[in-house]
PDB file of C-alpha atoms and ligand atoms in Angstrom:
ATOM      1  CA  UNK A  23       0.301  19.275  33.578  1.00 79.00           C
ATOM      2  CA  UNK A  24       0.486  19.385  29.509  1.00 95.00           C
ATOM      3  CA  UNK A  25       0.772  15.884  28.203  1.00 97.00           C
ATOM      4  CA  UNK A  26       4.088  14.124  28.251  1.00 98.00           C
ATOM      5  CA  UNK A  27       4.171  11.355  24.818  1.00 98.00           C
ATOM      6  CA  UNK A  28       7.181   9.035  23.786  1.00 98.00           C
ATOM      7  CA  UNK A  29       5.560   8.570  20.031  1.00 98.00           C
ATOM      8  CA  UNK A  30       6.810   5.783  18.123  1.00 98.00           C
ATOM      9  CA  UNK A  31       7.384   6.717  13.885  1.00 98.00           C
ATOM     10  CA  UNK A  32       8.278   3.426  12.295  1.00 98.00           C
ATOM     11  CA  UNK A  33       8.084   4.977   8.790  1.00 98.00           C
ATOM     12  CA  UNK A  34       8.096   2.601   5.963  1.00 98.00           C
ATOM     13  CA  UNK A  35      10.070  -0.124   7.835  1.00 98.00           C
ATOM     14  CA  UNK A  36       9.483  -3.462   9.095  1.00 98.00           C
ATOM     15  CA  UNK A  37       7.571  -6.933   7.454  1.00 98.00           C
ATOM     16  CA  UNK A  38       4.519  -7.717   9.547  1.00 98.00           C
ATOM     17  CA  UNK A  39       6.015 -10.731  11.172  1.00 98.00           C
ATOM     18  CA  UNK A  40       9.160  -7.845  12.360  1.00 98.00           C
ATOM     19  CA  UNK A  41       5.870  -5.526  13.550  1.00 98.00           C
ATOM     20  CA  UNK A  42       4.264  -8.355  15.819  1.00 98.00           C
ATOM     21  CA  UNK A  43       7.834  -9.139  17.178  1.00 98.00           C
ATOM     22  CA  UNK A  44       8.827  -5.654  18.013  1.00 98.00           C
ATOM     23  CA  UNK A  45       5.174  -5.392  19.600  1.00 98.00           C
ATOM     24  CA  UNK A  46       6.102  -8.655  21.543  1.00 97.00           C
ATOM     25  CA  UNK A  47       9.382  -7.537  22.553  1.00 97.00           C
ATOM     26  CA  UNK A  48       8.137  -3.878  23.692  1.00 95.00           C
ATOM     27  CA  UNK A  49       5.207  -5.453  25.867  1.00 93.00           C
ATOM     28  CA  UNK A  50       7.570  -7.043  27.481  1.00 93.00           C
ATOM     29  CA  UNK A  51       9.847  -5.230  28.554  1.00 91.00           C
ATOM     30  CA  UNK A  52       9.696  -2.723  32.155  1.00 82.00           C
ATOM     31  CA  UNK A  53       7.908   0.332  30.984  1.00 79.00           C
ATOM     32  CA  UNK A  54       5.633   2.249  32.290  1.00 83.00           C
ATOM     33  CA  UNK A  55       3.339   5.334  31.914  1.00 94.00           C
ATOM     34  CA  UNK A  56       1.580   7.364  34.767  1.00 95.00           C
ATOM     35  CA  UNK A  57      -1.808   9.593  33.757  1.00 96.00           C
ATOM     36  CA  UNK A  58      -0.065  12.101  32.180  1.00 96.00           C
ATOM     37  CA  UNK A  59       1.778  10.226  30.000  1.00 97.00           C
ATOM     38  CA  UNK A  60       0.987   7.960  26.468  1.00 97.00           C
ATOM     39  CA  UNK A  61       3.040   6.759  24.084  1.00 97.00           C
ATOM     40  CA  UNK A  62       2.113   6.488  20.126  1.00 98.00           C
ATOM     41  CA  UNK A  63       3.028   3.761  17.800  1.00 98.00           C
ATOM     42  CA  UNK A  64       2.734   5.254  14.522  1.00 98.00           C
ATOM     43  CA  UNK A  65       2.955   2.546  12.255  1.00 98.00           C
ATOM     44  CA  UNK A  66       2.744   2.088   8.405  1.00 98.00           C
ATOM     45  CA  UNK A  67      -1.211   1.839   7.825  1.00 98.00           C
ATOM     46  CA  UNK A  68      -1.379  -1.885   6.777  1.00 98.00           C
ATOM     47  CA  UNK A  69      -0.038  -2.526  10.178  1.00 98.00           C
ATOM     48  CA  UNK A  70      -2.525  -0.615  11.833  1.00 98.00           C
ATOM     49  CA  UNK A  71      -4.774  -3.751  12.953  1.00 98.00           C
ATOM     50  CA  UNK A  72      -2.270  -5.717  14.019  1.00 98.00           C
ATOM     51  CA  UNK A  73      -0.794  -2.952  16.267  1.00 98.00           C
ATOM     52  CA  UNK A  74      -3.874  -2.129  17.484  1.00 97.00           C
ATOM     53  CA  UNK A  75      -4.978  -5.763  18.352  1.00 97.00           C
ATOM     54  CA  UNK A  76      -1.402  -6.502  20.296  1.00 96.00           C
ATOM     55  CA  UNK A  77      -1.960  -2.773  22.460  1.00 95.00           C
ATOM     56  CA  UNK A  78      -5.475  -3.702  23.043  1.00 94.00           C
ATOM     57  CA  UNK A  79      -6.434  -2.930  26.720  1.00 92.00           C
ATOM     58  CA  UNK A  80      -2.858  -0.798  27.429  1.00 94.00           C
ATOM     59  CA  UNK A  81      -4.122   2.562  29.137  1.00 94.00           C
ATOM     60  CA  UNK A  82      -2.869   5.473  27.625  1.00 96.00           C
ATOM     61  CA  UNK A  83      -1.207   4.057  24.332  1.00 97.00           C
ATOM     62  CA  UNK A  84      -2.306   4.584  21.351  1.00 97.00           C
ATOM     63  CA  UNK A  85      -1.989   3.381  17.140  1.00 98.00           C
ATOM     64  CA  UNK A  86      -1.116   6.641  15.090  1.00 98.00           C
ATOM     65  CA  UNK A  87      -1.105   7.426  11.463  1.00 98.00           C
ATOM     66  CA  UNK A  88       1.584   8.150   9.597  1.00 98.00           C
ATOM     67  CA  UNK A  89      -0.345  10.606   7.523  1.00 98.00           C
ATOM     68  CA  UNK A  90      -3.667  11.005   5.534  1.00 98.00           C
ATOM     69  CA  UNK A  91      -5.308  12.376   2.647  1.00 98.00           C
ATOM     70  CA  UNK A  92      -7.106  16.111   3.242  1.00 98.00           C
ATOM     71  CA  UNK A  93     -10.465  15.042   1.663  1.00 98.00           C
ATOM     72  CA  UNK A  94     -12.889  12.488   3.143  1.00 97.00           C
ATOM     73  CA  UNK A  95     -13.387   9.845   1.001  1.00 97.00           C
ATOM     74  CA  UNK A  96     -13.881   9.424  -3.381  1.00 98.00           C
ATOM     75  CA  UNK A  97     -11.775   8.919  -6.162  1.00 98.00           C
ATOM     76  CA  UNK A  98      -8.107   9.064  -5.035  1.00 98.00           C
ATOM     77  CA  UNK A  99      -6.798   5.689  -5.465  1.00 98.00           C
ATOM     78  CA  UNK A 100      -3.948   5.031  -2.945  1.00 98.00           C
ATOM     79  CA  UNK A 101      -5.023   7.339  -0.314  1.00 98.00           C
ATOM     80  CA  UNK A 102      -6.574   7.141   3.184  1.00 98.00           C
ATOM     81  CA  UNK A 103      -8.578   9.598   4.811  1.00 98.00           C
ATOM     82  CA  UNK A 104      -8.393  10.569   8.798  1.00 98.00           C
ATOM     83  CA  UNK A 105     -11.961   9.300   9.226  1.00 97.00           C
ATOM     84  CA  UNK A 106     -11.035   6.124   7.487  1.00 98.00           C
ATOM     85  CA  UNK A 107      -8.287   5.631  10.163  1.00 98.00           C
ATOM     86  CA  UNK A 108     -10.831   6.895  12.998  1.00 98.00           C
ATOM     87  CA  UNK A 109     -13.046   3.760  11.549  1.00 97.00           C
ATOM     88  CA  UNK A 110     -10.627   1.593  12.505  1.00 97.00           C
ATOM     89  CA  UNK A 111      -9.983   3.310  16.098  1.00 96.00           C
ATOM     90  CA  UNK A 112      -7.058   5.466  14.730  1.00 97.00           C
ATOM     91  CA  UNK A 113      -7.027   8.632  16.515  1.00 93.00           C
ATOM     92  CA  UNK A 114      -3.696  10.327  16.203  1.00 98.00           C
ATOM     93  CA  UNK A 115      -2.498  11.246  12.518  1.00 98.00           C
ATOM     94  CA  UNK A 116       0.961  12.632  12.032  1.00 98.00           C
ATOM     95  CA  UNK A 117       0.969  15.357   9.596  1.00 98.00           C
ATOM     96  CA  UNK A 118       4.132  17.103   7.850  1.00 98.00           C
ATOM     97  CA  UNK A 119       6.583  15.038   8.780  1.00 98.00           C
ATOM     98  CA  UNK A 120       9.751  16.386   6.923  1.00 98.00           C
ATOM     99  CA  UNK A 121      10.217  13.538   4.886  1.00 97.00           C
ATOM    100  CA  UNK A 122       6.411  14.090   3.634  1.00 98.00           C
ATOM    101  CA  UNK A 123       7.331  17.809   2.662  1.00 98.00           C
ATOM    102  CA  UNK A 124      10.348  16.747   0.777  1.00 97.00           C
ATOM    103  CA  UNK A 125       9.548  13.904  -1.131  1.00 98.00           C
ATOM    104  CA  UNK A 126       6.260  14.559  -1.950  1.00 98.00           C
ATOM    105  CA  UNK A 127       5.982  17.855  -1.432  1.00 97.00           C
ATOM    106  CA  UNK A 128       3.524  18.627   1.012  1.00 98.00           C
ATOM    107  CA  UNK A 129       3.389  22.374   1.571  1.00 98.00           C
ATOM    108  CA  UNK A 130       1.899  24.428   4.749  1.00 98.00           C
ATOM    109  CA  UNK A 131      -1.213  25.153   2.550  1.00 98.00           C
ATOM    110  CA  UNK A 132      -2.152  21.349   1.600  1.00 98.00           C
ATOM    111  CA  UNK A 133      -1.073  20.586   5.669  1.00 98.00           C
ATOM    112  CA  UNK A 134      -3.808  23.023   6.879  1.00 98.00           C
ATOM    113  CA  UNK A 135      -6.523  21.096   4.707  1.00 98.00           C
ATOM    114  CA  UNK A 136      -4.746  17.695   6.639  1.00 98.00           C
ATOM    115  CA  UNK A 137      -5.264  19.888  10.211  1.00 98.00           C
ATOM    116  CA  UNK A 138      -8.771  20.686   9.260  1.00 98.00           C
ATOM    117  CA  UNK A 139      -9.620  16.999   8.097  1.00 98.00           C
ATOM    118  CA  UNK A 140      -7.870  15.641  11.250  1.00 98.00           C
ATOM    119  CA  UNK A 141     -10.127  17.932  13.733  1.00 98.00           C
ATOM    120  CA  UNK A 142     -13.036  18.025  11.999  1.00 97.00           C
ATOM    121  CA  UNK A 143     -13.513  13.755  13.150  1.00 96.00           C
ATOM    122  CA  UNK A 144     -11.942  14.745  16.792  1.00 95.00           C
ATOM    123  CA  UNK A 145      -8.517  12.893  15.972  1.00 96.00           C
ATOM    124  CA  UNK A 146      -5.179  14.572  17.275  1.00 98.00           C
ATOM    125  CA  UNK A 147      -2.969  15.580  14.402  1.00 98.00           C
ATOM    126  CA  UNK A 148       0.824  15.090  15.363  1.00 98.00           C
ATOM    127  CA  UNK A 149       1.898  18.393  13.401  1.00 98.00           C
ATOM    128  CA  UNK A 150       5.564  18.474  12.457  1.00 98.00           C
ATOM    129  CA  UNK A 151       7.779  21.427  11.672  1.00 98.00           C
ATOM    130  CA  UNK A 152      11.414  22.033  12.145  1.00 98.00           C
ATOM    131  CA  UNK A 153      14.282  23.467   9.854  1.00 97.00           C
ATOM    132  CA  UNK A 154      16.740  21.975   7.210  1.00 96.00           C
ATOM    133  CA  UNK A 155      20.976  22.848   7.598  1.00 94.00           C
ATOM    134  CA  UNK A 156      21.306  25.538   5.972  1.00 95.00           C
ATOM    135  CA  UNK A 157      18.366  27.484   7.955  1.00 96.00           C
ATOM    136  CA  UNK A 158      20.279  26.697  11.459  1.00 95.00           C
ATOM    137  CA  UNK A 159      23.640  27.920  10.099  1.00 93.00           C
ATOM    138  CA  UNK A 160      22.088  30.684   9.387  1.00 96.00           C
ATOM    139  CA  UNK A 161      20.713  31.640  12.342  1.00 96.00           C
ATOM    140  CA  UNK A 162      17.124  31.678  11.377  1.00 97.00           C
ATOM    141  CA  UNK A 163      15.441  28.661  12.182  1.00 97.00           C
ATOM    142  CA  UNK A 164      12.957  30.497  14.557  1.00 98.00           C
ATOM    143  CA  UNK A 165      11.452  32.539  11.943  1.00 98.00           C
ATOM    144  CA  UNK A 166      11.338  29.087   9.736  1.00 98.00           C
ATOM    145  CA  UNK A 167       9.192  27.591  11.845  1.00 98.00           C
ATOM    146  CA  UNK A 168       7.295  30.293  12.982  1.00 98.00           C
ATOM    147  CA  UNK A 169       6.227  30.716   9.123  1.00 98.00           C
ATOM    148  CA  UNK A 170       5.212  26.817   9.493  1.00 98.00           C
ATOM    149  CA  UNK A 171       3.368  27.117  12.251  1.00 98.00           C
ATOM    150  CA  UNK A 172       1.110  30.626  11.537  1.00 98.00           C
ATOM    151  CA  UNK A 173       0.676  28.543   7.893  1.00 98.00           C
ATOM    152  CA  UNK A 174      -0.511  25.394   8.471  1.00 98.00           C
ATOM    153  CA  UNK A 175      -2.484  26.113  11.814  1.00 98.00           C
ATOM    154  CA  UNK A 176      -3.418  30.137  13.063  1.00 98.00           C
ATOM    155  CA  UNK A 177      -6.435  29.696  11.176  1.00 98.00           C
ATOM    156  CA  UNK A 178      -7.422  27.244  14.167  1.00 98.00           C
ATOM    157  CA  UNK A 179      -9.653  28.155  17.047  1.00 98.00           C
ATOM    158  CA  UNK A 180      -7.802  28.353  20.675  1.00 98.00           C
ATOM    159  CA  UNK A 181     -10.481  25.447  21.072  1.00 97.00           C
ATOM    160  CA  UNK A 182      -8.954  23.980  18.089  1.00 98.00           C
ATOM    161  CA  UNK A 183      -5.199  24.276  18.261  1.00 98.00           C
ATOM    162  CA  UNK A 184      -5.232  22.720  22.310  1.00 98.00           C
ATOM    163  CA  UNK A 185      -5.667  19.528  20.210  1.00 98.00           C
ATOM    164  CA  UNK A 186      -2.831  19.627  18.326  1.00 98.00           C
ATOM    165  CA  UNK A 187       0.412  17.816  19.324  1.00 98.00           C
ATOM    166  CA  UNK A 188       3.451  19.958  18.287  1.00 98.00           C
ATOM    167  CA  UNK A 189       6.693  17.713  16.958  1.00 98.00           C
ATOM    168  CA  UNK A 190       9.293  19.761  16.233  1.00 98.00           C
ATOM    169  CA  UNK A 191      11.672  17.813  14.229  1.00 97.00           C
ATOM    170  CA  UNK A 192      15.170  20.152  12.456  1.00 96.00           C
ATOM    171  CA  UNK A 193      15.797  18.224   9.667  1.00 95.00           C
ATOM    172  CA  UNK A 194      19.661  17.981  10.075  1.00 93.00           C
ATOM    173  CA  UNK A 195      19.013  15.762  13.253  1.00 90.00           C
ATOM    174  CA  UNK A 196      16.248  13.059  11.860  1.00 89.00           C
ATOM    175  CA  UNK A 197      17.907   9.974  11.174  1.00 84.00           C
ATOM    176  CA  UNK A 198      21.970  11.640  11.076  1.00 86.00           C
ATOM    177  CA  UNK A 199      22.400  11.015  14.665  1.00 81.00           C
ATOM    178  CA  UNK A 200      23.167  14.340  15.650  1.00 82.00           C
ATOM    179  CA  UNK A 201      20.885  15.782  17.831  1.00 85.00           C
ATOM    180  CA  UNK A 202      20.112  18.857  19.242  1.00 87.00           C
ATOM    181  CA  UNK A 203      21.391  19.936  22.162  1.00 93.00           C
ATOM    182  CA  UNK A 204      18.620  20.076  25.088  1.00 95.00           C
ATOM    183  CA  UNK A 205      19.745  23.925  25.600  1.00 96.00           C
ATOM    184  CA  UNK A 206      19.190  24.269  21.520  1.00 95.00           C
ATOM    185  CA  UNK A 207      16.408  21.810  22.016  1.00 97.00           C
ATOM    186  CA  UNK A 208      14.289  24.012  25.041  1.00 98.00           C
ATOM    187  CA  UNK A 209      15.604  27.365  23.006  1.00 98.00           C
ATOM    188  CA  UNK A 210      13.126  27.028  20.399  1.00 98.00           C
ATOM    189  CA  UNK A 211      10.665  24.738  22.147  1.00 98.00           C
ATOM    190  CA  UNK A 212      10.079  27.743  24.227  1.00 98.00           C
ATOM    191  CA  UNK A 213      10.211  29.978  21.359  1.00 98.00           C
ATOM    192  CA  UNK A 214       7.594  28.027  19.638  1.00 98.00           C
ATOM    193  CA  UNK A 215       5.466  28.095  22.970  1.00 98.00           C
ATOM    194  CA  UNK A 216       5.337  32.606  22.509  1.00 98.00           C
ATOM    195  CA  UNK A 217       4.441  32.126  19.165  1.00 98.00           C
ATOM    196  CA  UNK A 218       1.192  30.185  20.748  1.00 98.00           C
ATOM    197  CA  UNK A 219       0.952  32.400  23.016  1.00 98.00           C
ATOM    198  CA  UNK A 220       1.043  35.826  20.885  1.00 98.00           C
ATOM    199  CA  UNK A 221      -1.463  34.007  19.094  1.00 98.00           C
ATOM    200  CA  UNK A 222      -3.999  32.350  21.955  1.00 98.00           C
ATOM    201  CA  UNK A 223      -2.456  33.795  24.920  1.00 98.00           C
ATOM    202  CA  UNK A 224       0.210  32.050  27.601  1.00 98.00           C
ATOM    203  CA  UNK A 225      -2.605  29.543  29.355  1.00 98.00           C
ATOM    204  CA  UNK A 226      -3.766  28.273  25.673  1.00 98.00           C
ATOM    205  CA  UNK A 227      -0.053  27.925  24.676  1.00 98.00           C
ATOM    206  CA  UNK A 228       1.234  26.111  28.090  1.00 98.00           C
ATOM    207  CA  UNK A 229      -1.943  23.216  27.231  1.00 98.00           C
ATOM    208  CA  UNK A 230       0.256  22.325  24.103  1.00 98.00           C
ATOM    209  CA  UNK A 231       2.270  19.246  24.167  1.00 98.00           C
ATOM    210  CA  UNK A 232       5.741  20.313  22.092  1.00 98.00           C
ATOM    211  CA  UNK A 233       7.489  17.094  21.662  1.00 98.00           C
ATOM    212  CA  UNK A 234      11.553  16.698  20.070  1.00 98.00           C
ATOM    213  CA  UNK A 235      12.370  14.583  17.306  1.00 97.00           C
ATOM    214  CA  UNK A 236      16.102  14.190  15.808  1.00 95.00           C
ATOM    215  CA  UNK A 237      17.921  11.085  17.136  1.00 92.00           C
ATOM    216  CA  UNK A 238      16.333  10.540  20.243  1.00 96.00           C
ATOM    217  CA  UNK A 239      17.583   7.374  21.916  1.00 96.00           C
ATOM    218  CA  UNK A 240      17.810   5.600  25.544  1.00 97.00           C
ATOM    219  CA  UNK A 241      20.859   7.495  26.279  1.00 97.00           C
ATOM    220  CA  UNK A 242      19.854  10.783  25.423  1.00 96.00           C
ATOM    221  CA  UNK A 243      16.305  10.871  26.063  1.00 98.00           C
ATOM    222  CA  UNK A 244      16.246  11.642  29.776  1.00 97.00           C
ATOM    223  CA  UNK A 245      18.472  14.832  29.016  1.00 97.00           C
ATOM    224  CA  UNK A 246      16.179  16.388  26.404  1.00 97.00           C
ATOM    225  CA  UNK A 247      12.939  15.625  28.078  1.00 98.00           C
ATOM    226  CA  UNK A 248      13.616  17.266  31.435  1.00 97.00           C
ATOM    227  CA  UNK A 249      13.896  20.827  29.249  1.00 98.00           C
ATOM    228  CA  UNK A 250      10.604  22.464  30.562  1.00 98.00           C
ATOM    229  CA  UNK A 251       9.071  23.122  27.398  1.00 98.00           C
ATOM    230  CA  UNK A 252       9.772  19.505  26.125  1.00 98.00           C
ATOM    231  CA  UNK A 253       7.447  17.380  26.509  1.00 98.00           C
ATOM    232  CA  UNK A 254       8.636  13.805  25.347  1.00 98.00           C
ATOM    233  CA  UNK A 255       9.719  13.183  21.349  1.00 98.00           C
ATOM    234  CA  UNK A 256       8.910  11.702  18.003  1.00 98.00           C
ATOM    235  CA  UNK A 257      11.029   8.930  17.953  1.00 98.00           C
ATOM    236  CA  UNK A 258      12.487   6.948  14.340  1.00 97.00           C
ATOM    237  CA  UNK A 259      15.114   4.804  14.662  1.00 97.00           C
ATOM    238  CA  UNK A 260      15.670   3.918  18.214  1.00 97.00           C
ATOM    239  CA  UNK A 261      11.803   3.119  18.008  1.00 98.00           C
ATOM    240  CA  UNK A 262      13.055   0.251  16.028  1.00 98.00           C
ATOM    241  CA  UNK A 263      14.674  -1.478  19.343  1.00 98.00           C
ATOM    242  CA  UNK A 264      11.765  -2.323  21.951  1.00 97.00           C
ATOM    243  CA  UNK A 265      14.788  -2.260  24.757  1.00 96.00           C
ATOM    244  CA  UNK A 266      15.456   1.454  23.533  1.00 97.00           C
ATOM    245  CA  UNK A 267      12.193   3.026  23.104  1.00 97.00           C
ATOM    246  CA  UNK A 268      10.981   1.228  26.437  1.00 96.00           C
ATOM    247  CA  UNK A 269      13.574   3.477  27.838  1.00 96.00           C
ATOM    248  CA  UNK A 270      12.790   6.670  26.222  1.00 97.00           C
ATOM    249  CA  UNK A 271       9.045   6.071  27.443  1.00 97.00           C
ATOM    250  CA  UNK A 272      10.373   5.477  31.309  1.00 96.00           C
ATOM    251  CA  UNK A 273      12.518   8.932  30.469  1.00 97.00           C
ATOM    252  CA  UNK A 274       9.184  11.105  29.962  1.00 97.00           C
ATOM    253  CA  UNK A 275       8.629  13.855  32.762  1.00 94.00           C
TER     254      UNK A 275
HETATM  255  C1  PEP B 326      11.586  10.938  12.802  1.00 50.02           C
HETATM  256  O1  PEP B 326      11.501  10.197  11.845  1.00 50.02           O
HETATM  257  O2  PEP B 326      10.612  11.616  13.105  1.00 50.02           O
HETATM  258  C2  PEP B 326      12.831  10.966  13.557  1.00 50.02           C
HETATM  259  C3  PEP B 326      12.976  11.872  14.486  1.00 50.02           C
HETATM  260  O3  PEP B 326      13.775  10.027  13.216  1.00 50.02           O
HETATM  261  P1  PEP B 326      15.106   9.679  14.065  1.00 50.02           P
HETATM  262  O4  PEP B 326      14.684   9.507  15.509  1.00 50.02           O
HETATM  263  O5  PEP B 326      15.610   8.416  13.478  1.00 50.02           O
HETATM  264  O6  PEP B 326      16.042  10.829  13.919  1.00 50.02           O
END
């Protein structure tokens, strides 16, 4: 079975002494996670040690990235690079996140160089697509993020794209509280799988994990995540409460 992850995006929230109590509260409280099953705390970077120190020891959960720069290292002050993070045990970089292609304009071309960077040091990039309002009304959010997809990542080996986590994320959901319904939800999860699989064939494209982000929460969680091609969700705000995302972690499959 594909893996099933509850991943955690804090985004740029949360003073450090906020971090270590959310980290307090979330250990805990009743959660659990069986071998297929991890959860991601993708935290902002300079709370990347202290995340990592408090989930030290906890099987199957892991200290993410938010994002990362596309080169390896030299002069680009402000900037981190995915072997930088991989230095410090960070092995799962989210890349594309919607916000990152809107406000600072991160197209499919620059995210492919992010991909590459990401697997060339054996990290997972967390690779996020999904479509704005006016796409859905219209009708053609498949072919939005089909473009997306064949951009940032069909230059990838089958070898290669196996160790990508999918999030797909339509932009009219993150953060409005309107979410998806799981029928809209598994429509174009499973749409996204054939585009895998025209690419590297149905058994490459059933290994990928296709996780649902848009106002997840405890109450909905459950719902959306027993869609067969979902397999768990990028979670913002409700990743905020430790009660919440404890639950959305018990809801995975
Ligand atoms: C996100 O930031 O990836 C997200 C899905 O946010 P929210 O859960 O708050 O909609």
């Amino acid at each position: 079975m594909r893996k099933q992850i509850a991943a955690a995006n804090w985004k740029m929230n949360l003073s450090q002494n906020e971090a270590e109590t959310l980290l307090d509260q979330l250990l805990a409280t009743e959660h659990s996670l069986s071998a297929n099953q991890e959860a991601i705390f993708a935290v902002p970077a300079i709370y990347i040690p202290l995340a990592t120190q408090k989930l030290v020891g906890k099987t199957n959960v892991y200290v993410a990235a938010q994002n990362c720069h596309q080169k390896d290292n030299g002069a680009y002050t402000g900037e981190i690079s995915a072997s930088m993070f991989a230095s410090v045990g960070v092995k799962h970089i989210v890349l594309g996140h919607s916000e990152r292609r809107e406000y600072f304009a991160e197209s499919d071309a620059l995210l492919a160089e992010k991909v590459n960077a990401v697997l060339a040091i054996a990290s997972t990039p967390i690779f996020c697509c999904g479509e704005p309002l006016a796409i859905r009304e219209a009708g053609t959010q498949n072919t939005f993020v089909e473009a997306q997809l064949k951009n940032s990542l069909f230059h990838l080996t089958a070898e290669q794209i196996t160790k990508v986590v999918i999030a797909y994320e339509p932009i009219w959901a993150i953060g409005t509280g309107k979410t998806a319904s799981s029928e809209q939800a598994q429509e174009i999860h499973a749409y996204i799988r054939s585009v895998f699989a025209s690419q590297y064939g149905q058994s490459i494209a059933n290994q990928i994990s296709i996780l649902y982000g848009g106002s997840v929460k405890a109450a909905n969680a459950k719902e959306i995540f027993s869609q067969p091609d979902v397999d768990g969700g990028l979670v913002g705000g409700a990743s905020l409460v430790a009660t919440e995302f404890a639950a959305i972690i018990n809801a995975l499959k």
